[in-house]
mmCIF file of C-alpha atoms in Angstrom:
data_model
loop_
_atom_site.group_PDB
_atom_site.id
_atom_site.type_symbol
_atom_site.label_atom_id
_atom_site.label_comp_id
_atom_site.label_asym_id
_atom_site.label_seq_id
_atom_site.Cartn_x
_atom_site.Cartn_y
_atom_site.Cartn_z
ATOM 1 C CA MET A 4 17.841 30.653 -0.773
ATOM 2 C CA ALA A 5 14.698 30.849 -2.952
ATOM 3 C CA ASN A 6 14.974 28.380 -5.823
ATOM 4 C CA SER A 7 12.708 26.852 -8.466
ATOM 5 C CA LEU A 8 14.009 23.499 -7.183
ATOM 6 C CA GLY A 9 12.769 24.378 -3.693
ATOM 7 C CA ALA A 10 14.302 25.730 -0.518
ATOM 8 C CA GLY A 11 17.883 24.641 -0.120
ATOM 9 C CA PHE A 12 21.546 25.358 0.381
ATOM 10 C CA ASP A 13 24.852 25.440 -1.519
ATOM 11 C CA VAL A 14 28.387 24.796 -0.286
ATOM 12 C CA SER A 15 31.379 25.647 -2.478
ATOM 13 C CA THR A 16 35.143 25.513 -2.335
ATOM 14 C CA PRO A 17 37.738 26.995 -4.716
ATOM 15 C CA ILE A 18 39.923 24.477 -6.552
ATOM 16 C CA SER A 19 41.855 27.031 -8.617
ATOM 17 C CA ARG A 20 41.835 30.753 -9.400
ATOM 18 C CA ARG A 21 39.026 30.378 -11.945
ATOM 19 C CA PHE A 22 37.172 27.262 -10.772
ATOM 20 C CA ASP A 23 35.000 26.371 -7.775
ATOM 21 C CA LEU A 24 33.474 23.025 -6.882
ATOM 22 C CA ARG A 25 29.960 23.368 -5.507
ATOM 23 C CA GLY A 26 27.302 21.057 -4.106
ATOM 24 C CA GLY A 27 23.846 21.557 -2.664
ATOM 25 C CA GLY A 28 20.392 20.218 -1.977
ATOM 26 C CA ASN A 29 16.793 21.390 -2.352
ATOM 27 C CA PHE A 30 13.334 20.337 -1.237
ATOM 28 C CA LEU A 31 9.879 21.566 -2.207
ATOM 29 C CA ALA A 32 6.443 20.330 -1.107
ATOM 30 C CA LEU A 33 3.217 21.988 -2.182
ATOM 31 C CA GLY A 34 -0.376 21.318 -3.158
ATOM 32 C CA TYR A 35 -1.849 22.599 -6.393
ATOM 33 C CA GLU A 36 -5.387 22.398 -7.786
ATOM 34 C CA PHE A 37 -6.232 22.643 -11.480
ATOM 35 C CA ASP A 38 -8.888 21.650 -14.016
ATOM 36 C CA VAL A 39 -8.526 19.968 -17.410
ATOM 37 C CA ASP A 40 -11.603 19.546 -19.639
ATOM 38 C CA GLY A 41 -13.975 19.348 -16.686
ATOM 39 C CA LEU A 42 -11.842 17.061 -14.508
ATOM 40 C CA HIS A 43 -10.614 18.601 -11.269
ATOM 41 C CA TYR A 44 -7.193 17.565 -9.960
ATOM 42 C CA ASP A 45 -5.977 18.088 -6.399
ATOM 43 C CA SER A 46 -2.243 17.431 -6.613
ATOM 44 C CA ASP A 47 0.544 16.821 -4.125
ATOM 45 C CA ILE A 48 3.974 17.816 -5.484
ATOM 46 C CA ARG A 49 7.247 16.836 -3.826
ATOM 47 C CA LEU A 50 10.606 17.772 -5.334
ATOM 48 C CA GLN A 51 13.817 16.498 -3.751
ATOM 49 C CA SER A 52 17.191 17.019 -5.368
ATOM 50 C CA GLY A 53 20.917 17.293 -4.868
ATOM 51 C CA ASN A 54 23.468 18.751 -7.238
ATOM 52 C CA LEU A 55 27.178 18.814 -7.944
ATOM 53 C CA ARG A 56 28.605 21.639 -10.095
ATOM 54 C CA LEU A 57 31.807 23.058 -11.474
ATOM 55 C CA ASP A 58 31.739 26.868 -11.583
ATOM 56 C CA TRP A 59 33.987 28.666 -14.066
ATOM 57 C CA PHE A 60 34.788 32.354 -13.572
ATOM 58 C CA PRO A 61 35.954 33.612 -17.009
ATOM 59 C CA ARG A 62 37.179 37.044 -15.826
ATOM 60 C CA HIS A 63 36.370 38.174 -12.306
ATOM 61 C CA ARG A 64 35.099 36.238 -9.294
ATOM 62 C CA ASN A 65 31.546 37.521 -9.707
ATOM 63 C CA PHE A 66 30.069 36.193 -12.973
ATOM 64 C CA TYR A 67 30.312 32.437 -13.546
ATOM 65 C CA ILE A 68 29.188 29.663 -15.883
ATOM 66 C CA SER A 69 28.322 26.361 -14.242
ATOM 67 C CA LEU A 70 28.167 22.793 -15.552
ATOM 68 C CA GLY A 71 26.644 20.246 -13.234
ATOM 69 C CA ILE A 72 24.641 17.145 -12.503
ATOM 70 C CA LEU A 73 21.213 17.188 -10.858
ATOM 71 C CA PHE A 74 20.216 14.151 -8.798
ATOM 72 C CA SER A 75 16.451 14.256 -8.340
ATOM 73 C CA TYR A 76 13.672 12.269 -6.739
ATOM 74 C CA ASN A 77 10.491 14.026 -7.815
ATOM 75 C CA LYS A 78 6.940 12.886 -7.227
ATOM 76 C CA MET A 79 3.549 14.265 -8.165
ATOM 77 C CA THR A 80 0.299 12.491 -7.376
ATOM 78 C CA ALA A 81 -3.238 13.800 -7.663
ATOM 79 C CA LEU A 82 -6.780 12.876 -6.777
ATOM 80 C CA SER A 83 -9.153 13.543 -9.661
ATOM 81 C CA HIS A 84 -12.905 13.938 -9.664
ATOM 82 C CA VAL A 85 -15.809 15.433 -11.570
ATOM 83 C CA PRO A 86 -18.647 17.156 -9.694
ATOM 84 C CA PRO A 87 -21.823 15.007 -9.696
ATOM 85 C CA GLY A 88 -23.973 15.765 -12.735
ATOM 86 C CA ALA A 89 -21.257 17.864 -14.380
ATOM 87 C CA HIS A 90 -20.016 17.498 -17.941
ATOM 88 C CA PHE A 91 -16.445 16.524 -18.808
ATOM 89 C CA GLU A 92 -14.482 15.663 -21.925
ATOM 90 C CA LEU A 93 -11.922 12.990 -22.697
ATOM 91 C CA GLY A 94 -10.321 12.883 -26.124
ATOM 92 C CA ASP A 95 -13.092 13.754 -28.576
ATOM 93 C CA GLU A 96 -15.933 12.420 -26.393
ATOM 94 C CA SER A 97 -18.204 14.262 -23.956
ATOM 95 C CA PHE A 98 -19.654 12.667 -20.821
ATOM 96 C CA THR A 99 -22.043 13.570 -18.017
ATOM 97 C CA ASN A 100 -21.068 12.460 -14.546
ATOM 98 C CA SER A 101 -23.384 10.284 -12.478
ATOM 99 C CA THR A 102 -24.951 11.774 -9.359
ATOM 100 C CA SER A 103 -25.146 8.443 -7.503
ATOM 101 C CA ASP A 104 -21.710 7.022 -8.413
ATOM 102 C CA PRO A 105 -19.558 9.964 -9.555
ATOM 103 C CA VAL A 106 -16.467 9.419 -11.671
ATOM 104 C CA HIS A 107 -13.250 9.823 -9.688
ATOM 105 C CA GLY A 108 -9.726 8.475 -9.700
ATOM 106 C CA ASP A 109 -6.078 9.308 -9.367
ATOM 107 C CA ALA A 110 -3.191 10.498 -11.474
ATOM 108 C CA HIS A 111 0.558 10.553 -11.214
ATOM 109 C CA LEU A 112 3.368 12.172 -13.125
ATOM 110 C CA ILE A 113 6.258 9.983 -14.253
ATOM 111 C CA PHE A 114 9.677 11.658 -14.381
ATOM 112 C CA PRO A 115 12.024 9.846 -16.798
ATOM 113 C CA ARG A 116 15.382 10.850 -15.290
ATOM 114 C CA ASN A 117 16.863 10.728 -11.810
ATOM 115 C CA VAL A 118 20.210 12.069 -13.039
ATOM 116 C CA SER A 119 20.194 15.103 -15.356
ATOM 117 C CA PRO A 120 22.850 17.417 -16.808
ATOM 118 C CA MET A 121 22.417 21.091 -16.008
ATOM 119 C CA LEU A 122 23.815 24.373 -17.309
ATOM 120 C CA THR A 123 23.480 27.651 -15.415
ATOM 121 C CA VAL A 124 24.985 31.122 -15.283
ATOM 122 C CA GLY A 125 25.042 33.377 -12.270
ATOM 123 C CA PHE A 126 26.367 36.318 -10.316
ATOM 124 C CA ARG A 127 27.715 35.997 -6.816
ATOM 125 C CA ASN A 128 26.474 39.481 -5.999
ATOM 126 C CA ILE A 129 24.115 41.766 -7.928
ATOM 127 C CA LEU A 130 24.339 44.625 -5.421
ATOM 128 C CA PRO A 131 26.049 47.706 -6.896
ATOM 129 C CA GLY A 132 29.155 49.133 -5.279
ATOM 130 C CA ASN A 133 31.506 47.585 -2.786
ATOM 131 C CA HIS A 134 29.513 45.555 -0.267
ATOM 132 C CA ARG A 135 32.053 43.675 1.801
ATOM 133 C CA HIS A 136 29.617 41.851 4.063
ATOM 134 C CA ILE A 137 26.286 41.538 2.234
ATOM 135 C CA SER A 138 25.721 39.706 -1.050
ATOM 136 C CA VAL A 139 22.684 38.789 -3.163
ATOM 137 C CA PRO A 140 23.602 35.919 -5.512
ATOM 138 C CA VAL A 141 21.396 35.043 -8.485
ATOM 139 C CA GLU A 142 21.529 32.107 -10.888
ATOM 140 C CA PHE A 143 19.466 30.875 -13.819
ATOM 141 C CA GLY A 144 19.620 28.082 -16.372
ATOM 142 C CA VAL A 145 18.107 24.691 -17.182
ATOM 143 C CA ALA A 146 18.389 21.021 -16.273
ATOM 144 C CA TYR A 147 17.719 18.482 -19.013
ATOM 145 C CA THR A 148 15.302 16.283 -17.084
ATOM 146 C CA GLY A 149 13.409 14.879 -20.066
ATOM 147 C CA ALA A 150 9.686 15.358 -20.597
ATOM 148 C CA PRO A 151 7.462 13.902 -17.855
ATOM 149 C CA LYS A 152 4.432 11.757 -18.637
ATOM 150 C CA ILE A 153 1.081 11.594 -16.900
ATOM 151 C CA ASP A 154 -1.065 8.544 -16.194
ATOM 152 C CA VAL A 155 -4.705 8.752 -15.095
ATOM 153 C CA THR A 156 -7.091 6.096 -13.761
ATOM 154 C CA LEU A 157 -10.839 6.747 -13.492
ATOM 155 C CA VAL A 158 -13.664 4.695 -11.978
ATOM 156 C CA GLY A 159 -17.341 5.347 -11.344
ATOM 157 C CA THR A 160 -20.386 5.787 -13.563
ATOM 158 C CA ALA A 161 -20.598 8.140 -16.532
ATOM 159 C CA CYS A 162 -23.452 8.847 -18.918
ATOM 160 C CA GLN A 163 -23.948 9.683 -22.580
ATOM 161 C CA GLN A 164 -27.051 10.031 -24.732
ATOM 162 C CA ASP A 165 -27.523 6.259 -25.016
ATOM 163 C CA GLY A 166 -27.333 5.605 -21.258
ATOM 164 C CA CYS A 167 -25.021 5.227 -18.285
ATOM 165 C CA PHE A 168 -22.187 2.742 -17.833
ATOM 166 C CA ASN A 169 -19.337 1.672 -15.587
ATOM 167 C CA PHE A 170 -16.457 3.824 -16.756
ATOM 168 C CA ALA A 171 -13.699 1.341 -15.892
ATOM 169 C CA GLN A 172 -15.428 -1.485 -17.798
ATOM 170 C CA ASN A 173 -16.506 0.425 -20.907
ATOM 171 C CA ALA A 174 -14.056 -0.029 -23.801
ATOM 172 C CA GLU A 175 -15.049 3.185 -25.602
ATOM 173 C CA ALA A 176 -14.733 5.254 -22.418
ATOM 174 C CA GLN A 177 -11.321 3.759 -21.712
ATOM 175 C CA GLN A 178 -10.210 4.569 -25.260
ATOM 176 C CA SER A 179 -11.331 8.174 -24.747
ATOM 177 C CA LEU A 180 -9.270 8.293 -21.545
ATOM 178 C CA LYS A 181 -6.225 6.957 -23.423
ATOM 179 C CA ASP A 182 -6.739 9.636 -26.092
ATOM 180 C CA GLU A 183 -6.864 12.327 -23.394
ATOM 181 C CA ILE A 184 -3.685 11.026 -21.759
ATOM 182 C CA ARG A 185 -1.938 10.985 -25.132
ATOM 183 C CA ASN A 186 -2.984 14.593 -25.814
ATOM 184 C CA ILE A 187 -1.635 15.753 -22.449
ATOM 185 C CA ASN A 188 1.617 13.843 -22.916
ATOM 186 C CA ASP A 189 2.022 15.333 -26.399
ATOM 187 C CA THR A 190 1.900 18.767 -24.749
ATOM 188 C CA LEU A 191 4.329 17.720 -22.013
ATOM 189 C CA SER A 192 6.767 16.408 -24.628
ATOM 190 C CA ASN A 193 7.482 20.048 -25.541
ATOM 191 C CA ILE A 194 8.980 20.620 -22.078
ATOM 192 C CA PRO A 195 12.143 18.451 -21.871
ATOM 193 C CA VAL A 196 13.970 20.865 -19.559
ATOM 194 C CA TYR A 197 13.311 22.181 -16.069
ATOM 195 C CA PRO A 198 14.083 25.867 -15.370
ATOM 196 C CA VAL A 199 16.612 26.531 -12.630
ATOM 197 C CA VAL A 200 16.238 30.002 -11.104
ATOM 198 C CA SER A 201 17.528 31.045 -7.701
ATOM 199 C CA ILE A 202 18.153 34.139 -5.623
ATOM 200 C CA GLY A 203 19.742 34.168 -2.216
ATOM 201 C CA PHE A 204 21.129 36.310 0.566
ATOM 202 C CA GLY A 205 24.579 36.063 2.062
ATOM 203 C CA TYR A 206 26.431 37.738 4.897
ATOM 204 C CA ARG A 207 30.166 37.511 5.452
ATOM 205 C CA PHE A 208 31.553 38.327 8.892
#
């Protein structure tokens, strides 16, 4: 099953004519590189989750609405660096990276919830006609995970017009880093939910 939560599985059992109880698990590990204002991030993302859901079939046993709980242990860490001699920005300040002691550091994303409510809708089979053995289930919705927050630590030597300095020990540079973190977290605060989208393949003997 392909899922925005990662590769995984679902197991369900009917508890009445219109309700099923379903549980599953997912795992995703990937690396992703991106740049923000001249800083390059090489990230390692690991998503691990389990879920428990109650599926309601309002009419037929194909379309359903699902209420559930997502149990997640998600982790994202990243190594950050600026190419030697390159320019980068933090907050409202611009810096030039040292060539002898380049600025570098690490970052991590903090996920506020390990237990999140989720709401999805789905179809057990989107294939037209009467397919007794083959099915292609799809599902989409959201989990209210809360907005994540990022934290970044930088060390090394940076330069401005009035000279070079140790980034970790310079109060103005550290304030610029805090401003940058706040700006990123303000953007992340607009994303309090995680999209849940899945498509699978089933075969019944």
